Amino acid sequence: MKLTTRIGAACALALTLAAGIAAYGPDARAQTDVIEQRQDGFQAIRKQLGAVKSTVESGGPADAVVAPAEAIAAYAARIPGLFPQGSETGGDTKALATVWSDRTGFEAHASDLETKALALAEAGRSGDMAAVGAAFGAVGKSCGACHQDYRGK
Ligand code: HEC
């Protein structure tokens, strides 16, 4: 390698590193954004769950729960990514430190919600309102179980 090429490569590397540090460094604005994003997402699934509850209370139609259940499942899959390192403080987050200290448990709860929400969608497709009612209860329990250990008041 010629000296000039080497210097060029070293400069490119330095620039890449600098860009990397800037991207991973403390960026308060980005953290506040992700906190807002996840809180908005949770508000949205709360509404979806409310729609399911209305369907259960009015006795059907069962297939009306399919879309909200799938939306909840899709959001559940995104939950871990919405709690990056560094977003434990800032904004007005209610997330407890356990989200990061017990990551395995937290992700297991997110995955449980996805499973339960997909089961609810399946029950909706089956047309069986008793199954829908039971699956709705399981989704509600899954929300509560995670809040118990990972969300503050
Ligand atoms: C894997 C854990 C987990 C699961 C599962 C979960 N949540 Fe949460 N939820 C949290 C955490 C953590 C917060 C606090 C987020 C924050 O303030 O940064 C939260 C916040 C919320 C909020 C308040 C949002 C706001 O505006 O501040 C609502 C509403 C909510 N969740 C509803 C639900 C519903 C409904 C379900 C089930 C369909 C659910 N959550 C499932 C962990 C979970």
PDB file of N, CA and C in Angstrom, residues 24-92:
ATOM      1  N   TYR A  24     -23.885   7.015  18.742  1.00  0.00           N
ATOM      2  CA  TYR A  24     -24.168   6.292  19.971  1.00  0.00           C
ATOM      3  C   TYR A  24     -24.014   7.144  21.220  1.00  0.00           C
ATOM      4  N   GLY A  25     -23.528   8.343  21.064  1.00  0.00           N
ATOM      5  CA  GLY A  25     -23.316   9.215  22.216  1.00  0.00           C
ATOM      6  C   GLY A  25     -24.643   9.645  22.790  1.00  0.00           C
ATOM      7  N   PRO A  26     -24.605  10.308  23.937  1.00  0.00           N
ATOM      8  CA  PRO A  26     -25.852  10.735  24.563  1.00  0.00           C
ATOM      9  C   PRO A  26     -26.583  11.705  23.646  1.00  0.00           C
ATOM     10  N   ASP A  27     -27.755  11.338  23.256  1.00  0.00           N
ATOM     11  CA  ASP A  27     -28.554  12.197  22.395  1.00  0.00           C
ATOM     12  C   ASP A  27     -29.936  12.289  23.031  1.00  0.00           C
ATOM     13  N   ALA A  28     -30.065  13.285  23.895  1.00  0.00           N
ATOM     14  CA  ALA A  28     -31.276  13.409  24.704  1.00  0.00           C
ATOM     15  C   ALA A  28     -32.542  13.458  23.847  1.00  0.00           C
ATOM     16  N   ARG A  29     -32.453  14.154  22.706  1.00  0.00           N
ATOM     17  CA  ARG A  29     -33.646  14.324  21.864  1.00  0.00           C
ATOM     18  C   ARG A  29     -34.129  12.970  21.330  1.00  0.00           C
ATOM     19  N   ALA A  30     -33.147  12.174  20.866  1.00  0.00           N
ATOM     20  CA  ALA A  30     -33.506  10.866  20.304  1.00  0.00           C
ATOM     21  C   ALA A  30     -34.158   9.995  21.365  1.00  0.00           C
ATOM     22  N   GLN A  31     -33.650  10.062  22.607  1.00  0.00           N
ATOM     23  CA  GLN A  31     -34.224   9.237  23.674  1.00  0.00           C
ATOM     24  C   GLN A  31     -35.657   9.673  23.978  1.00  0.00           C
ATOM     25  N   THR A  32     -35.882  10.985  24.012  1.00  0.00           N
ATOM     26  CA  THR A  32     -37.229  11.470  24.279  1.00  0.00           C
ATOM     27  C   THR A  32     -38.176  11.003  23.175  1.00  0.00           C
ATOM     28  N   ASP A  33     -37.692  11.008  21.934  1.00  0.00           N
ATOM     29  CA  ASP A  33     -38.517  10.568  20.813  1.00  0.00           C
ATOM     30  C   ASP A  33     -38.934   9.109  20.974  1.00  0.00           C
ATOM     31  N   VAL A  34     -37.990   8.266  21.357  1.00  0.00           N
ATOM     32  CA  VAL A  34     -38.311   6.837  21.441  1.00  0.00           C
ATOM     33  C   VAL A  34     -39.264   6.594  22.615  1.00  0.00           C
ATOM     34  N   ILE A  35     -39.140   7.383  23.675  1.00  0.00           N
ATOM     35  CA  ILE A  35     -40.061   7.251  24.808  1.00  0.00           C
ATOM     36  C   ILE A  35     -41.478   7.634  24.360  1.00  0.00           C
ATOM     37  N   GLU A  36     -41.568   8.744  23.615  1.00  0.00           N
ATOM     38  CA  GLU A  36     -42.888   9.150  23.107  1.00  0.00           C
ATOM     39  C   GLU A  36     -43.459   8.109  22.164  1.00  0.00           C
ATOM     40  N   GLN A  37     -42.584   7.585  21.318  1.00  0.00           N
ATOM     41  CA  GLN A  37     -43.036   6.569  20.353  1.00  0.00           C
ATOM     42  C   GLN A  37     -43.630   5.361  21.052  1.00  0.00           C
ATOM     43  N   ARG A  38     -42.919   4.877  22.089  1.00  0.00           N
ATOM     44  CA  ARG A  38     -43.437   3.660  22.731  1.00  0.00           C
ATOM     45  C   ARG A  38     -44.694   3.974  23.530  1.00  0.00           C
ATOM     46  N   GLN A  39     -44.761   5.175  24.146  1.00  0.00           N
ATOM     47  CA  GLN A  39     -45.971   5.511  24.905  1.00  0.00           C
ATOM     48  C   GLN A  39     -47.166   5.648  23.957  1.00  0.00           C
ATOM     49  N   ASP A  40     -46.944   6.257  22.795  1.00  0.00           N
ATOM     50  CA  ASP A  40     -48.024   6.349  21.796  1.00  0.00           C
ATOM     51  C   ASP A  40     -48.445   4.954  21.347  1.00  0.00           C
ATOM     52  N   GLY A  41     -47.464   4.095  21.158  1.00  0.00           N
ATOM     53  CA  GLY A  41     -47.749   2.719  20.737  1.00  0.00           C
ATOM     54  C   GLY A  41     -48.588   1.993  21.773  1.00  0.00           C
ATOM     55  N   PHE A  42     -48.242   2.165  23.038  1.00  0.00           N
ATOM     56  CA  PHE A  42     -49.013   1.506  24.107  1.00  0.00           C
ATOM     57  C   PHE A  42     -50.433   2.077  24.172  1.00  0.00           C
ATOM     58  N   GLN A  43     -50.559   3.398  23.965  1.00  0.00           N
ATOM     59  CA  GLN A  43     -51.906   3.989  23.951  1.00  0.00           C
ATOM     60  C   GLN A  43     -52.726   3.382  22.811  1.00  0.00           C
ATOM     61  N   ALA A  44     -52.060   3.184  21.688  1.00  0.00           N
ATOM     62  CA  ALA A  44     -52.763   2.617  20.524  1.00  0.00           C
ATOM     63  C   ALA A  44     -53.233   1.195  20.818  1.00  0.00           C
ATOM     64  N   ILE A  45     -52.377   0.375  21.447  1.00  0.00           N
ATOM     65  CA  ILE A  45     -52.834  -1.006  21.704  1.00  0.00           C
ATOM     66  C   ILE A  45     -53.886  -1.041  22.805  1.00  0.00           C
ATOM     67  N   ARG A  46     -53.840  -0.036  23.678  1.00  0.00           N
ATOM     68  CA  ARG A  46     -54.902   0.020  24.692  1.00  0.00           C
ATOM     69  C   ARG A  46     -56.253   0.235  23.992  1.00  0.00           C
ATOM     70  N   LYS A  47     -56.256   1.095  22.954  1.00  0.00           N
ATOM     71  CA  LYS A  47     -57.493   1.327  22.194  1.00  0.00           C
ATOM     72  C   LYS A  47     -57.917   0.060  21.466  1.00  0.00           C
ATOM     73  N   GLN A  48     -56.921  -0.635  20.885  1.00  0.00           N
ATOM     74  CA  GLN A  48     -57.228  -1.883  20.168  1.00  0.00           C
ATOM     75  C   GLN A  48     -57.869  -2.890  21.114  1.00  0.00           C
ATOM     76  N   LEU A  49     -57.306  -2.962  22.323  1.00  0.00           N
ATOM     77  CA  LEU A  49     -57.840  -3.902  23.299  1.00  0.00           C
ATOM     78  C   LEU A  49     -59.250  -3.472  23.719  1.00  0.00           C
ATOM     79  N   GLY A  50     -59.479  -2.156  23.772  1.00  0.00           N
ATOM     80  CA  GLY A  50     -60.806  -1.634  24.097  1.00  0.00           C
ATOM     81  C   GLY A  50     -61.833  -2.045  23.040  1.00  0.00           C
ATOM     82  N   ALA A  51     -61.389  -2.039  21.780  1.00  0.00           N
ATOM     83  CA  ALA A  51     -62.287  -2.450  20.688  1.00  0.00           C
ATOM     84  C   ALA A  51     -62.640  -3.934  20.840  1.00  0.00           C
ATOM     85  N   VAL A  52     -61.649  -4.736  21.217  1.00  0.00           N
ATOM     86  CA  VAL A  52     -61.900  -6.172  21.420  1.00  0.00           C
ATOM     87  C   VAL A  52     -62.890  -6.354  22.568  1.00  0.00           C
ATOM     88  N   LYS A  53     -62.691  -5.584  23.630  1.00  0.00           N
ATOM     89  CA  LYS A  53     -63.560  -5.693  24.801  1.00  0.00           C
ATOM     90  C   LYS A  53     -65.021  -5.396  24.409  1.00  0.00           C
ATOM     91  N   SER A  54     -65.230  -4.348  23.591  1.00  0.00           N
ATOM     92  CA  SER A  54     -66.584  -4.018  23.150  1.00  0.00           C
ATOM     93  C   SER A  54     -67.206  -5.176  22.388  1.00  0.00           C
ATOM     94  N   THR A  55     -66.388  -5.793  21.511  1.00  0.00           N
ATOM     95  CA  THR A  55     -66.905  -6.928  20.737  1.00  0.00           C
ATOM     96  C   THR A  55     -67.291  -8.080  21.669  1.00  0.00           C
ATOM     97  N   VAL A  56     -66.442  -8.340  22.661  1.00  0.00           N
ATOM     98  CA  VAL A  56     -66.734  -9.425  23.604  1.00  0.00           C
ATOM     99  C   VAL A  56     -68.034  -9.104  24.353  1.00  0.00           C
ATOM    100  N   GLU A  57     -68.161  -7.856  24.804  1.00  0.00           N
ATOM    101  CA  GLU A  57     -69.351  -7.471  25.575  1.00  0.00           C
ATOM    102  C   GLU A  57     -70.629  -7.524  24.742  1.00  0.00           C
ATOM    103  N   SER A  58     -70.494  -7.214  23.444  1.00  0.00           N
ATOM    104  CA  SER A  58     -71.708  -7.233  22.631  1.00  0.00           C
ATOM    105  C   SER A  58     -71.949  -8.605  21.995  1.00  0.00           C
ATOM    106  N   GLY A  59     -71.111  -9.577  22.328  1.00  0.00           N
ATOM    107  CA  GLY A  59     -71.338 -10.947  21.857  1.00  0.00           C
ATOM    108  C   GLY A  59     -70.949 -11.201  20.411  1.00  0.00           C
ATOM    109  N   GLY A  60     -70.146 -10.348  19.813  1.00  0.00           N
ATOM    110  CA  GLY A  60     -69.666 -10.582  18.452  1.00  0.00           C
ATOM    111  C   GLY A  60     -69.761  -9.339  17.591  1.00  0.00           C
ATOM    112  N   PRO A  61     -69.499  -9.408  16.310  1.00  0.00           N
ATOM    113  CA  PRO A  61     -69.066 -10.608  15.589  1.00  0.00           C
ATOM    114  C   PRO A  61     -67.598 -10.947  15.889  1.00  0.00           C
ATOM    115  N   ALA A  62     -67.311 -12.226  15.998  1.00  0.00           N
ATOM    116  CA  ALA A  62     -65.981 -12.695  16.375  1.00  0.00           C
ATOM    117  C   ALA A  62     -64.885 -12.155  15.464  1.00  0.00           C
ATOM    118  N   ASP A  63     -65.178 -12.064  14.163  1.00  0.00           N
ATOM    119  CA  ASP A  63     -64.089 -11.669  13.257  1.00  0.00           C
ATOM    120  C   ASP A  63     -63.703 -10.194  13.391  1.00  0.00           C
ATOM    121  N   ALA A  64     -64.495  -9.438  14.157  1.00  0.00           N
ATOM    122  CA  ALA A  64     -64.143  -8.030  14.386  1.00  0.00           C
ATOM    123  C   ALA A  64     -62.895  -7.912  15.262  1.00  0.00           C
ATOM    124  N   VAL A  65     -62.514  -8.980  15.961  1.00  0.00           N
ATOM    125  CA  VAL A  65     -61.338  -8.883  16.830  1.00  0.00           C
ATOM    126  C   VAL A  65     -60.036  -9.188  16.077  1.00  0.00           C
ATOM    127  N   VAL A  66     -60.157  -9.708  14.844  1.00  0.00           N
ATOM    128  CA  VAL A  66     -58.949 -10.135  14.137  1.00  0.00           C
ATOM    129  C   VAL A  66     -57.984  -8.967  13.896  1.00  0.00           C
ATOM    130  N   ALA A  67     -58.479  -7.865  13.339  1.00  0.00           N
ATOM    131  CA  ALA A  67     -57.584  -6.741  13.026  1.00  0.00           C
ATOM    132  C   ALA A  67     -56.952  -6.134  14.285  1.00  0.00           C
ATOM    133  N   PRO A  68     -57.747  -5.811  15.321  1.00  0.00           N
ATOM    134  CA  PRO A  68     -57.088  -5.270  16.517  1.00  0.00           C
ATOM    135  C   PRO A  68     -56.105  -6.254  17.154  1.00  0.00           C
ATOM    136  N   ALA A  69     -56.437  -7.542  17.141  1.00  0.00           N
ATOM    137  CA  ALA A  69     -55.525  -8.532  17.740  1.00  0.00           C
ATOM    138  C   ALA A  69     -54.217  -8.580  16.959  1.00  0.00           C
ATOM    139  N   GLU A  70     -54.313  -8.484  15.626  1.00  0.00           N
ATOM    140  CA  GLU A  70     -53.087  -8.518  14.822  1.00  0.00           C
ATOM    141  C   GLU A  70     -52.261  -7.257  15.030  1.00  0.00           C
ATOM    142  N   ALA A  71     -52.940  -6.128  15.237  1.00  0.00           N
ATOM    143  CA  ALA A  71     -52.209  -4.880  15.494  1.00  0.00           C
ATOM    144  C   ALA A  71     -51.468  -4.976  16.832  1.00  0.00           C
ATOM    145  N   ILE A  72     -52.096  -5.578  17.816  1.00  0.00           N
ATOM    146  CA  ILE A  72     -51.448  -5.749  19.126  1.00  0.00           C
ATOM    147  C   ILE A  72     -50.233  -6.671  18.977  1.00  0.00           C
ATOM    148  N   ALA A  73     -50.401  -7.759  18.237  1.00  0.00           N
ATOM    149  CA  ALA A  73     -49.283  -8.701  18.030  1.00  0.00           C
ATOM    150  C   ALA A  73     -48.119  -8.008  17.319  1.00  0.00           C
ATOM    151  N   ALA A  74     -48.429  -7.197  16.319  1.00  0.00           N
ATOM    152  CA  ALA A  74     -47.370  -6.506  15.572  1.00  0.00           C
ATOM    153  C   ALA A  74     -46.632  -5.530  16.478  1.00  0.00           C
ATOM    154  N   TYR A  75     -47.373  -4.852  17.324  1.00  0.00           N
ATOM    155  CA  TYR A  75     -46.717  -3.915  18.243  1.00  0.00           C
ATOM    156  C   TYR A  75     -45.874  -4.681  19.266  1.00  0.00           C
ATOM    157  N   ALA A  76     -46.398  -5.797  19.762  1.00  0.00           N
ATOM    158  CA  ALA A  76     -45.667  -6.591  20.761  1.00  0.00           C
ATOM    159  C   ALA A  76     -44.282  -6.966  20.228  1.00  0.00           C
ATOM    160  N   ALA A  77     -44.211  -7.295  18.948  1.00  0.00           N
ATOM    161  CA  ALA A  77     -42.934  -7.689  18.350  1.00  0.00           C
ATOM    162  C   ALA A  77     -41.957  -6.511  18.322  1.00  0.00           C
ATOM    163  N   ARG A  78     -42.495  -5.295  18.329  1.00  0.00           N
ATOM    164  CA  ARG A  78     -41.639  -4.110  18.267  1.00  0.00           C
ATOM    165  C   ARG A  78     -41.205  -3.628  19.654  1.00  0.00           C
ATOM    166  N   ILE A  79     -41.850  -4.114  20.723  1.00  0.00           N
ATOM    167  CA  ILE A  79     -41.589  -3.575  22.066  1.00  0.00           C
ATOM    168  C   ILE A  79     -40.092  -3.564  22.442  1.00  0.00           C
ATOM    169  N   PRO A  80     -39.369  -4.693  22.340  1.00  0.00           N
ATOM    170  CA  PRO A  80     -37.959  -4.652  22.766  1.00  0.00           C
ATOM    171  C   PRO A  80     -37.162  -3.535  22.084  1.00  0.00           C
ATOM    172  N   GLY A  81     -37.368  -3.342  20.801  1.00  0.00           N
ATOM    173  CA  GLY A  81     -36.635  -2.324  20.049  1.00  0.00           C
ATOM    174  C   GLY A  81     -36.972  -0.899  20.470  1.00  0.00           C
ATOM    175  N   LEU A  82     -38.101  -0.726  21.129  1.00  0.00           N
ATOM    176  CA  LEU A  82     -38.506   0.619  21.562  1.00  0.00           C
ATOM    177  C   LEU A  82     -37.970   0.959  22.954  1.00  0.00           C
ATOM    178  N   PHE A  83     -37.193   0.035  23.513  1.00  0.00           N
ATOM    179  CA  PHE A  83     -36.580   0.277  24.822  1.00  0.00           C
ATOM    180  C   PHE A  83     -35.063   0.131  24.708  1.00  0.00           C
ATOM    181  N   PRO A  84     -34.424   0.972  23.851  1.00  0.00           N
ATOM    182  CA  PRO A  84     -32.971   0.855  23.698  1.00  0.00           C
ATOM    183  C   PRO A  84     -32.249   1.318  24.962  1.00  0.00           C
ATOM    184  N   GLN A  85     -31.009   0.875  25.108  1.00  0.00           N
ATOM    185  CA  GLN A  85     -30.153   1.359  26.192  1.00  0.00           C
ATOM    186  C   GLN A  85     -30.150   2.879  26.137  1.00  0.00           C
ATOM    187  N   GLY A  86     -30.202   3.506  27.275  1.00  0.00           N
ATOM    188  CA  GLY A  86     -30.124   4.961  27.305  1.00  0.00           C
ATOM    189  C   GLY A  86     -31.497   5.605  27.381  1.00  0.00           C
ATOM    190  N   SER A  87     -32.557   4.817  27.131  1.00  0.00           N
ATOM    191  CA  SER A  87     -33.897   5.416  27.192  1.00  0.00           C
ATOM    192  C   SER A  87     -34.571   5.101  28.520  1.00  0.00           C
ATOM    193  N   GLU A  88     -33.758   4.757  29.534  1.00  0.00           N
ATOM    194  CA  GLU A  88     -34.333   4.507  30.856  1.00  0.00           C
ATOM    195  C   GLU A  88     -34.636   5.800  31.586  1.00  0.00           C
ATOM    196  N   THR A  89     -34.046   6.895  31.097  1.00  0.00           N
ATOM    197  CA  THR A  89     -34.368   8.192  31.695  1.00  0.00           C
ATOM    198  C   THR A  89     -34.697   9.154  30.564  1.00  0.00           C
ATOM    199  N   GLY A  90     -35.283  10.277  30.933  1.00  0.00           N
ATOM    200  CA  GLY A  90     -35.644  11.266  29.919  1.00  0.00           C
ATOM    201  C   GLY A  90     -37.128  11.192  29.665  1.00  0.00           C
ATOM    202  N   GLY A  91     -37.672  12.239  29.073  1.00  0.00           N
ATOM    203  CA  GLY A  91     -39.116  12.304  28.852  1.00  0.00           C
ATOM    204  C   GLY A  91     -39.796  12.099  30.186  1.00  0.00           C
ATOM    205  N   ASP A  92     -40.946  11.442  30.172  1.00  0.00           N
ATOM    206  CA  ASP A  92     -41.557  11.127  31.471  1.00  0.00           C
ATOM    207  C   ASP A  92     -41.813   9.622  31.482  1.00  0.00           C
TER     208      ASP A  92
END
